[in-house]
Amino acid sequence: MSILSRRDTLVRAGQAGLVAGAAGLLAGCDALDRSPRFRKILSLGEDMHRHSQRLLQDRDALATEYSSDDLSPVFRSNGTRLPDSADYAAQAANKFVDWRIAVTGLVARPLSLSLADIRSGPQRTQITRHDCVEGWSAIGQWTGMPLHRVLAAAGIRDTARYIVFRCADRFGDTPYYESIDLVDALHPQTLLAWRLNGAALPIANGAPVRLRVERQLGYKHAKYVNAIEAVASLGGIGRGMGGYWEDASNYEWYAGI
Amino acid sequence: MSDATGPQTREVADPSPRVVVRHRLSTRIWHWTNALTLLVMAMSGMMIFNAHPRLYWGEYGANADAAWLEIGARGERGYLRIGGAQVETTGVLGRWRDADGMTRSRAFPYWATIPSNYSLAGGRLWHLSFAWIFALSLTAYMIRSLCNGHLRRDLATDRSDWSPRHLWREVKDHARLRFTKGAAAPRYNSLQKLSYIGVIFVMLPLMIFTGLAMSPGFDAALPIAEAFGGRQSARSIHFITMCALIGFFIVHIAMVVAAGPINEIRSMITGRMRIAPEAPGEEA
């Protein structure tokens, strides 16, 4: 066998090996991706991100705030753009004057807040960058009541560890829900926002009230909020992962990265 | 271990043909860990890119804003657009058939992504956990290379490495697939030094920092997106550097094949490299 043809054979074997290797790699990764045990190992990475970010961040460290020159010309909306229910349509037609946000769970004084309640008292206005898990970003100006004021008024109990938000929009039959822990719930930039860029919050962006959790990705910022519940554990919420996308598609509960 | 284990050549046993220890254990372990990790990072990264296959400059960027790069589909045709230039990429990018023959309109094809079926959450799970292995192994390797002299002895450049005339000669030699033989073969040439330094100390750290710049949680601790011109710029630089790393990988593999794949791969597994005897009169 000449050197040339031997090399040819080697190259061909190499190519075949490469193709087989690539196919094997893909199949292997997909098999691992389906294995609950392997996913559990991978999710350790999420825990490490949460712990290291919390270690690096000051508890009240602020997300970057911008000036009005930095605003996105168009603030993109995503997820539900118009909740599909007769009740929501009636509320919207009525300018949400009858909208109520129930504050319940592990609190000393359950509340039922109207839009007027949310708009009264000290408000916070901030220009921040909204980062979607998909990769896009939009900068907008938000005004709303800091969530810590609501929680102080309701008097959250010592046993409460998470705040759950329930929403008027549905994915199939499931109303959207999300949750954050007390570190984010008591953060100064965490708002029940009712204004975007100086105007009433548009329906596409979560009217009449949406959550802002500036140190996390967009899917944590629950829109159309109509109930707030303080809980000790996320076990009884949905399938127990703490949010709609977390339960439906395995998105991370901690969305700081 | 203090004497000699790098490209510095140490003769082992029988002198003919000469076998030298070329790569240290730390280099070999990191090389293969990093190769596997970068492969997973690139493929899971392409899955994440598929969720929003548009790139922007600046702090913000979404569908209503101008994208400088976009992979998409119009009707039956897939395309890649960079600035004003557009090429049709049907079958590979934007629109392609999956393993079952189903036509899909996604940016990167199934064979380039982890997992192969569209799942942003799945891609993120892989990407963000392997990011730890990537960053921690790189840091450990950098510290090890600083301590064991690998950096100083094998990678550090001197003025001659940067001389344009010398570099041009090396480029020509590489293009003609003429490689150093004999005693000088185990040592890195100037192009190797510069590309390895560029990858290890510039491109890989850039991947880590542009990655962190996209994290809203990290932003509150250390707002570094600004240093890259904003979060969407950081995302663009992350993507461009990924492409540059794939370019490095292709040239790297081509050079390994050209220089003798068995000897080269063996040297990165066992550390040992066989040196061809010098032909009389040939320039080493």
Coordinates of C-alpha atoms in Angstrom, one line a residue:
Chain A
M1 CA 0.0 0.0 0.0
S2 CA 1.5 3.3 -1.0
I3 CA 1.9 6.1 1.6
L4 CA -0.5 8.2 -0.3
S5 CA -3.4 5.7 -0.4
R6 CA -2.7 4.8 3.2
R7 CA -3.0 8.5 4.1
D8 CA -6.2 8.6 2.0
T9 CA -7.7 5.7 4.0
L10 CA -6.7 7.4 7.2
V11 CA -8.3 10.6 6.2
R12 CA -11.5 8.8 5.2
A13 CA -11.5 6.8 8.4
G14 CA -11.0 10.1 10.3
Q15 CA -13.9 11.8 8.5
A16 CA -16.2 8.8 9.2
G17 CA -15.0 8.9 12.8
L18 CA -15.7 12.6 13.1
V19 CA -19.3 12.2 11.7
A20 CA -20.0 9.2 14.0
G21 CA -18.4 11.1 16.9
A22 CA -20.5 14.2 16.3
A23 CA -23.7 12.1 16.0
G24 CA -22.8 10.2 19.1
L25 CA -22.1 13.5 20.9
L26 CA -25.5 14.9 20.0
A27 CA -27.3 11.8 21.0
G28 CA -25.3 11.6 24.2
C29 CA -26.0 15.2 25.1
D30 CA -29.7 14.8 24.4
A31 CA -29.8 11.6 26.5
L32 CA -28.1 13.5 29.3
D33 CA -30.4 16.4 28.8
R34 CA -33.4 14.1 29.4
S35 CA -31.9 12.5 32.5
P36 CA -33.4 14.0 35.7
R37 CA -30.2 13.0 37.7
F38 CA -27.9 14.8 35.2
R39 CA -30.2 17.9 35.1
K40 CA -30.1 17.9 38.9
I41 CA -26.3 18.0 38.7
L42 CA -26.4 20.8 36.2
S43 CA -28.8 22.8 38.3
L44 CA -26.1 23.0 41.0
G45 CA -24.7 25.6 38.7
E46 CA -27.8 27.7 39.2
D47 CA -27.4 27.4 43.0
M48 CA -23.8 28.5 42.7
H49 CA -24.8 31.5 40.6
R50 CA -27.4 32.5 43.2
H51 CA -25.0 32.1 46.1
S52 CA -22.1 33.9 44.5
Q53 CA -24.2 36.8 43.3
R54 CA -25.7 37.2 46.7
L55 CA -22.2 37.1 48.2
L56 CA -20.9 39.7 45.7
Q57 CA -24.0 41.9 45.9
D58 CA -24.8 44.2 48.7
R59 CA -28.3 43.2 49.9
D60 CA -29.5 46.6 48.6
A61 CA -27.1 47.0 45.7
L62 CA -29.0 48.8 43.0
A63 CA -29.3 47.7 39.4
T64 CA -27.9 50.3 37.0
E65 CA -30.2 53.3 36.6
Y66 CA -30.1 55.3 33.4
S67 CA -31.1 58.8 32.2
S68 CA -34.0 59.7 30.0
D69 CA -31.6 60.0 27.1
D70 CA -31.0 56.2 27.3
L71 CA -34.7 55.1 26.9
S72 CA -35.6 52.6 24.3
P73 CA -37.7 54.3 21.5
V74 CA -40.1 51.3 21.8
F75 CA -40.4 49.3 24.9
R76 CA -41.0 45.8 23.7
S77 CA -43.8 43.7 25.3
N78 CA -43.6 39.9 25.6
G79 CA -45.5 37.0 26.9
T80 CA -49.2 37.9 27.3
R81 CA -50.0 41.1 25.5
L82 CA -53.7 41.1 26.2
P83 CA -55.2 38.9 28.9
D84 CA -58.0 36.9 27.3
S85 CA -60.9 37.1 29.7
A86 CA -64.2 39.0 29.9
D87 CA -63.4 40.1 33.4
Y88 CA -60.1 41.6 32.4
A89 CA -61.8 43.3 29.4
A90 CA -64.4 44.8 31.7
Q91 CA -61.8 46.0 34.2
A92 CA -59.8 47.6 31.3
A93 CA -62.9 49.3 29.9
N94 CA -63.5 50.7 33.4
K95 CA -59.9 52.0 33.7
F96 CA -59.2 49.4 36.4
V97 CA -61.0 51.4 39.1
D98 CA -62.2 48.2 40.6
W99 CA -58.9 46.4 40.4
R100 CA -57.9 44.8 43.7
I101 CA -54.6 43.3 44.8
A102 CA -55.2 40.9 47.7
V103 CA -52.2 40.6 50.1
T104 CA -52.5 37.4 52.1
G105 CA -50.6 34.4 53.5
L106 CA -48.2 34.8 56.4
V107 CA -49.1 38.4 57.2
A108 CA -50.5 40.0 60.4
R109 CA -53.0 42.1 58.5
P110 CA -54.3 40.8 55.1
L111 CA -55.0 43.7 52.7
S112 CA -57.0 44.4 49.6
L113 CA -55.3 47.2 47.8
S114 CA -57.0 49.3 45.1
L115 CA -55.1 51.1 42.4
A116 CA -55.6 54.4 44.3
D117 CA -53.9 52.7 47.4
I118 CA -51.0 51.7 45.2
R119 CA -50.6 55.2 43.8
S120 CA -50.8 56.9 47.2
G121 CA -47.9 57.6 49.5
P122 CA -44.2 57.6 48.6
Q123 CA -43.5 56.3 45.1
R124 CA -40.2 55.4 43.4
T125 CA -39.4 56.3 39.8
Q126 CA -36.4 54.5 38.2
I127 CA -35.0 54.2 34.6
T128 CA -33.8 50.6 34.3
R129 CA -32.9 48.0 31.8
H130 CA -35.2 45.1 31.3
D131 CA -33.3 42.0 30.3
C132 CA -35.3 39.2 28.7
V133 CA -34.2 35.6 29.1
E134 CA -34.3 35.5 25.3
G135 CA -31.4 38.0 25.1
W136 CA -33.0 41.3 24.2
S137 CA -33.1 44.4 26.4
A138 CA -35.2 47.5 26.6
I139 CA -34.8 50.6 28.8
G140 CA -37.8 52.1 30.4
Q141 CA -38.9 54.5 33.2
W142 CA -41.0 52.9 35.9
T143 CA -43.0 54.4 38.7
G144 CA -44.6 52.5 41.5
M145 CA -45.0 51.7 45.1
P146 CA -41.9 49.9 46.6
L147 CA -43.0 46.4 47.5
H148 CA -41.4 46.7 51.0
R149 CA -44.0 49.3 51.9
V150 CA -46.8 46.9 51.1
L151 CA -45.2 44.2 53.0
A152 CA -44.6 46.5 56.0
A153 CA -48.2 47.6 55.9
A154 CA -49.4 44.0 55.9
G155 CA -46.8 42.9 58.5
I156 CA -45.2 39.8 57.2
R157 CA -44.6 37.2 59.8
D158 CA -41.1 35.8 60.7
T159 CA -42.0 32.5 59.1
A160 CA -42.5 34.0 55.6
R161 CA -39.6 33.3 53.2
Y162 CA -41.0 33.9 49.7
I163 CA -43.5 36.3 48.2
V164 CA -45.7 34.8 45.5
F165 CA -47.4 36.9 42.8
R166 CA -50.6 35.8 41.0
C167 CA -51.7 37.3 37.8
A168 CA -54.8 37.9 35.6
D169 CA -53.2 36.5 32.4
R170 CA -53.5 32.8 31.6
F171 CA -51.3 30.3 29.7
G172 CA -53.9 27.8 28.7
D173 CA -55.9 27.3 31.9
T174 CA -53.1 28.3 34.2
P175 CA -52.9 31.9 35.6
Y176 CA -49.4 33.2 35.5
Y177 CA -47.5 33.2 38.8
E178 CA -44.1 34.0 40.0
S179 CA -42.2 34.2 43.3
I180 CA -39.1 35.9 44.8
D181 CA -37.4 35.6 48.1
L182 CA -37.3 38.3 50.8
V183 CA -33.9 39.6 49.7
D184 CA -35.5 40.8 46.4
A185 CA -38.9 41.5 47.9
L186 CA -37.5 44.1 50.3
H187 CA -35.0 45.5 47.8
P188 CA -35.5 49.3 47.2
Q189 CA -35.9 48.9 43.4
T190 CA -38.6 46.2 43.7
L191 CA -41.8 48.0 42.8
L192 CA -45.5 47.4 42.1
A193 CA -45.2 49.6 39.0
W194 CA -48.2 51.3 37.4
R195 CA -46.5 53.8 35.2
L196 CA -44.2 53.3 32.2
N197 CA -42.3 56.2 30.6
G198 CA -44.6 58.7 32.3
A199 CA -47.9 57.3 31.1
A200 CA -50.3 54.7 32.6
L201 CA -48.8 51.2 32.2
P202 CA -50.0 49.9 28.8
I203 CA -52.0 46.6 28.7
A204 CA -49.3 44.9 26.7
N205 CA -46.8 45.7 29.5
G206 CA -49.0 44.4 32.4
A207 CA -51.7 47.0 33.2
P208 CA -52.7 48.1 35.7
V209 CA -49.9 46.8 38.0
R210 CA -46.8 44.8 37.3
L211 CA -43.8 43.7 39.4
R212 CA -40.3 45.1 38.8
V213 CA -37.5 43.0 40.2
E214 CA -34.6 44.8 38.6
R215 CA -31.8 42.3 39.5
Q216 CA -33.5 39.4 37.7
L217 CA -34.6 38.6 34.1
G218 CA -37.9 39.6 32.6
Y219 CA -40.0 36.5 33.3
K220 CA -39.7 37.2 37.1
H221 CA -41.5 40.6 36.5
A222 CA -45.1 39.3 36.9
K223 CA -47.7 41.4 34.9
Y224 CA -51.4 42.0 35.7
V225 CA -50.8 41.3 39.4
N226 CA -54.0 40.7 41.4
A227 CA -52.7 38.8 44.4
I228 CA -49.6 38.8 46.6
E229 CA -49.1 36.0 49.1
A230 CA -46.3 35.5 51.7
V231 CA -45.4 31.9 52.1
A232 CA -42.9 29.8 54.0
S233 CA -42.1 27.4 51.1
L234 CA -42.7 27.2 47.4
G235 CA -43.8 23.6 47.7
G236 CA -47.5 24.2 47.5
I237 CA -47.3 26.7 44.6
G238 CA -48.0 25.2 41.2
R239 CA -45.7 22.2 40.8
G240 CA -43.3 23.6 43.4
M241 CA -40.6 25.3 41.3
G242 CA -41.9 28.8 42.1
G243 CA -43.2 30.1 38.9
Y244 CA -45.1 29.4 35.7
W245 CA -42.1 29.0 33.4
E246 CA -40.2 27.3 36.2
D247 CA -42.9 24.6 36.4
A248 CA -43.9 24.5 32.7
S249 CA -40.4 24.5 31.0
N250 CA -37.7 24.2 33.7
Y251 CA -36.6 27.8 33.6
E252 CA -34.4 28.7 36.6
W253 CA -36.2 30.1 39.7
Y254 CA -33.2 32.4 40.3
A255 CA -33.0 34.5 37.2
G256 CA -30.1 36.8 38.1
I257 CA -28.0 35.4 35.3
Chain B
M1 CA 9.2 18.1 38.6
S2 CA 11.2 21.3 38.9
D3 CA 13.4 20.5 35.9
A4 CA 11.8 20.3 32.6
T5 CA 8.5 19.1 31.5
G6 CA 7.3 21.5 29.0
P7 CA 8.2 22.2 25.4
Q8 CA 11.6 22.7 27.1
T9 CA 12.5 19.1 26.0
R10 CA 13.7 16.4 28.3
E11 CA 15.1 13.3 26.8
V12 CA 13.5 10.1 27.8
A13 CA 15.2 6.8 27.6
D14 CA 16.4 5.5 24.2
P15 CA 17.7 8.4 22.1
S16 CA 16.7 7.0 18.7
P17 CA 14.1 8.1 17.7
R18 CA 14.2 10.8 20.2
V19 CA 11.1 11.1 22.5
V20 CA 10.7 14.2 24.6
V21 CA 8.2 15.2 27.2
R22 CA 6.4 18.0 25.6
H23 CA 3.3 18.9 27.7
R24 CA 2.9 19.1 31.4
L25 CA 0.2 17.2 33.2
S26 CA -1.6 20.5 34.1
T27 CA -1.5 21.6 30.4
R28 CA -2.9 18.2 29.2
I29 CA -5.7 18.1 31.8
W30 CA -6.8 21.7 31.1
H31 CA -6.5 21.3 27.4
W32 CA -9.0 18.4 27.3
T33 CA -11.3 19.8 30.0
N34 CA -11.4 23.1 28.1
A35 CA -11.9 21.5 24.7
L36 CA -15.0 19.6 26.0
T37 CA -16.3 22.6 28.0
L38 CA -15.9 25.0 25.1
L39 CA -17.7 22.6 22.8
V40 CA -20.6 22.4 25.2
M41 CA -20.5 26.2 25.8
A42 CA -20.6 26.9 22.0
M43 CA -23.4 24.5 21.2
S44 CA -25.6 25.5 24.2
G45 CA -24.8 29.1 23.4
M46 CA -26.1 28.7 19.9
M47 CA -29.3 27.3 21.5
I48 CA -29.6 30.5 23.6
F49 CA -28.9 32.6 20.5
N50 CA -31.8 30.9 18.7
A51 CA -34.2 32.4 21.2
H52 CA -33.4 35.9 19.8
P53 CA -31.2 35.6 16.7
R54 CA -30.5 39.3 16.4
L55 CA -27.5 41.3 17.7
Y56 CA -27.3 45.0 18.5
W57 CA -24.8 47.6 19.7
G58 CA -25.4 49.7 22.8
E59 CA -27.2 49.1 26.1
Y60 CA -30.6 48.1 24.7
G61 CA -31.9 46.3 21.7
A62 CA -35.1 44.4 20.8
N63 CA -37.2 43.8 17.7
A64 CA -38.0 47.4 17.0
D65 CA -34.3 48.4 17.2
A66 CA -31.8 48.1 14.4
A67 CA -29.8 44.8 14.5
W68 CA -26.4 44.6 12.9
L69 CA -26.6 40.9 12.6
E70 CA -29.6 38.7 12.0
I71 CA -30.3 35.1 11.2
G72 CA -33.9 34.5 10.0
A73 CA -36.2 33.1 7.4
R74 CA -38.4 34.8 4.9
G75 CA -40.9 32.4 3.3
E76 CA -39.0 29.3 2.4
R77 CA -35.6 30.8 2.5
G78 CA -33.1 31.1 5.4
Y79 CA -30.8 34.1 5.5
L80 CA -27.9 35.6 7.4
R81 CA -27.7 39.4 7.3
I82 CA -24.7 41.3 8.5
G83 CA -25.2 45.1 8.2
G84 CA -26.5 45.6 4.7
A85 CA -25.1 42.4 3.3
Q86 CA -27.4 39.4 3.1
V87 CA -26.6 35.8 2.1
E88 CA -29.0 32.9 1.6
T89 CA -28.3 30.1 4.1
T90 CA -31.3 27.8 3.5
G91 CA -30.5 24.3 4.8
V92 CA -27.9 25.5 7.3
L93 CA -29.0 28.7 9.0
G94 CA -32.5 30.2 9.5
R95 CA -34.4 27.4 7.8
W96 CA -33.3 23.7 7.8
R97 CA -34.5 20.2 8.2
D98 CA -34.2 18.4 11.5
A99 CA -33.2 14.8 12.0
D100 CA -36.7 13.7 11.3
G101 CA -36.9 15.6 8.1
M102 CA -39.2 18.3 9.5
T103 CA -38.5 21.9 8.3
R104 CA -37.7 24.3 11.1
S105 CA -37.3 28.0 11.1
R106 CA -34.6 28.6 13.7
A107 CA -31.2 30.3 13.4
F108 CA -28.7 27.5 14.2
P109 CA -29.5 23.9 13.1
Y110 CA -30.2 21.0 15.4
W111 CA -26.8 19.5 14.9
A112 CA -25.1 22.6 16.2
T113 CA -27.1 23.1 19.4
I114 CA -27.5 21.5 22.9
P115 CA -30.1 20.2 23.3
S116 CA -30.8 19.5 19.7
N117 CA -34.5 20.3 20.0
Y118 CA -35.4 23.9 20.7
S119 CA -35.3 24.6 24.5
L120 CA -34.0 27.9 25.8
A121 CA -34.2 26.7 29.4
G122 CA -32.3 23.5 28.4
G123 CA -29.6 25.5 26.6
R124 CA -29.2 27.9 29.6
L125 CA -29.0 24.9 32.1
W126 CA -26.0 23.5 30.1
H127 CA -24.4 26.9 29.4
L128 CA -24.6 28.4 32.8
S129 CA -23.4 25.2 34.6
F130 CA -20.5 24.5 32.3
A131 CA -19.6 28.2 32.6
W132 CA -18.4 27.3 36.1
I133 CA -16.1 24.5 34.8
F134 CA -14.9 26.8 32.1
A135 CA -14.1 29.8 34.3
L136 CA -12.7 27.8 37.3
S137 CA -10.5 25.5 35.2
L138 CA -9.1 28.5 33.2
T139 CA -8.3 30.3 36.4
A140 CA -6.6 27.3 37.9
Y141 CA -4.6 26.7 34.7
M142 CA -3.5 30.4 34.6
I143 CA -2.3 30.2 38.2
R144 CA -0.6 26.9 37.6
S145 CA 1.1 28.2 34.5
L146 CA 2.4 31.2 36.3
C147 CA 3.8 29.1 39.2
N148 CA 5.4 26.2 37.2
G149 CA 7.1 28.5 34.7
H150 CA 5.0 27.4 31.7
L151 CA 4.1 31.0 31.1
R152 CA 7.6 32.4 31.4
R153 CA 9.4 29.6 29.6
D154 CA 7.1 28.5 26.9
L155 CA 4.6 31.3 26.2
A156 CA 6.3 34.5 27.0
T157 CA 7.4 36.4 23.9
D158 CA 10.5 38.4 23.3
R159 CA 11.0 41.2 20.8
S160 CA 11.9 38.7 18.0
D161 CA 8.5 37.1 18.3
W162 CA 6.9 40.3 17.3
S163 CA 9.2 41.3 14.4
P164 CA 6.9 41.6 11.4
R165 CA 9.6 40.1 9.1
H166 CA 10.0 37.1 11.3
L167 CA 6.2 36.7 11.6
W168 CA 5.7 37.0 7.9
R169 CA 8.2 34.2 7.3
E170 CA 6.4 32.0 9.8
V171 CA 3.1 32.7 8.1
K172 CA 4.6 31.7 4.8
D173 CA 6.1 28.5 6.3
H174 CA 2.8 27.6 7.9
A175 CA 1.0 28.2 4.7
R176 CA 3.4 25.8 2.9
L177 CA 3.0 23.4 5.8
R178 CA 6.7 23.6 6.5
F179 CA 7.2 23.0 10.1
T180 CA 10.2 23.1 12.4
K181 CA 11.9 19.8 12.7
G182 CA 14.6 18.4 15.1
A183 CA 15.6 20.0 18.3
A184 CA 13.5 23.1 17.9
A185 CA 10.3 21.3 17.0
P186 CA 8.9 20.9 20.6
R187 CA 9.3 24.6 21.2
Y188 CA 6.4 26.9 20.3
N189 CA 7.1 29.2 17.4
S190 CA 6.1 32.8 17.4
L191 CA 2.7 32.3 15.8
Q192 CA 1.9 29.6 18.3
K193 CA 2.9 31.7 21.2
L194 CA 0.9 34.7 20.0
S195 CA -2.2 32.7 19.3
Y196 CA -2.1 30.7 22.5
I197 CA -1.6 33.9 24.5
G198 CA -4.4 35.5 22.6
V199 CA -6.7 32.7 23.3
I200 CA -5.8 32.0 26.9
F201 CA -5.3 35.6 28.2
V202 CA -7.5 37.6 25.9
M203 CA -10.3 35.7 24.2
L204 CA -11.3 33.2 26.9
P205 CA -11.4 35.9 29.7
L206 CA -13.3 38.1 27.3
M207 CA -15.9 35.4 27.0
I208 CA -16.2 35.2 30.8
F209 CA -16.5 39.0 31.3
T210 CA -18.9 39.6 28.4
G211 CA -21.0 36.7 29.7
L212 CA -21.1 38.2 33.2
A213 CA -21.9 41.6 31.7
M214 CA -25.2 40.2 30.4
S215 CA -26.3 39.1 33.9
P216 CA -28.7 41.5 35.7
G217 CA -27.7 40.2 39.1
F218 CA -24.0 40.6 38.4
D219 CA -24.7 44.1 37.1
A220 CA -25.9 45.1 40.5
A221 CA -22.7 43.9 42.1
L222 CA -20.3 45.1 39.4
P223 CA -21.7 47.0 36.4
I224 CA -19.2 46.0 33.8
A225 CA -21.5 46.1 30.7
E226 CA -20.6 49.8 30.4
A227 CA -17.0 48.8 29.7
F228 CA -18.1 47.0 26.6
G229 CA -20.4 49.7 25.5
G230 CA -23.6 48.3 27.0
R231 CA -25.3 45.0 27.6
Q232 CA -26.2 44.4 23.9
S233 CA -22.7 45.3 22.8
A234 CA -21.4 42.8 25.4
R235 CA -23.7 40.2 23.8
S236 CA -22.4 41.0 20.4
I237 CA -18.7 40.8 21.5
H238 CA -19.5 37.5 23.2
F239 CA -20.8 36.2 19.8
I240 CA -18.0 37.6 17.8
T241 CA -15.4 36.1 20.2
M242 CA -17.1 32.8 20.0
C243 CA -16.8 32.9 16.2
A244 CA -13.1 33.8 16.5
L245 CA -12.6 30.9 18.9
I246 CA -14.2 28.6 16.3
G247 CA -11.8 30.1 13.7
F248 CA -8.9 29.3 16.1
F249 CA -10.2 25.8 16.5
I250 CA -10.3 25.2 12.8
V251 CA -6.8 26.4 12.2
H252 CA -5.6 24.5 15.3
I253 CA -7.0 21.2 14.0
A254 CA -5.7 21.9 10.5
M255 CA -2.2 22.5 11.9
V256 CA -2.4 19.3 14.1
V257 CA -3.4 17.3 11.0
A258 CA -0.6 18.9 8.9
A259 CA 2.1 18.5 11.6
G260 CA 1.3 14.8 12.2
P261 CA -1.9 14.1 14.1
I262 CA -0.9 10.9 15.9
N263 CA 2.3 12.4 17.3
E264 CA 0.6 15.7 18.2
I265 CA -2.5 14.2 19.8
R266 CA -0.3 11.6 21.7
S267 CA 1.8 14.5 23.0
M268 CA -1.4 16.1 24.4
I269 CA -2.5 12.8 26.0
T270 CA 0.6 11.2 27.3
G271 CA 2.8 14.3 27.2
R272 CA 5.4 12.5 25.0
M273 CA 6.4 13.6 21.6
R274 CA 8.5 11.9 19.0
I275 CA 11.1 14.0 17.3
A276 CA 12.1 13.2 13.7
P277 CA 15.8 12.9 13.3
E278 CA 17.3 15.9 11.4
A279 CA 18.2 15.3 7.8
P280 CA 21.8 16.4 7.2
G281 CA 22.1 19.9 5.8
E282 CA 18.4 20.7 6.4
E283 CA 17.7 23.9 8.3
A284 CA 16.2 23.1 11.7

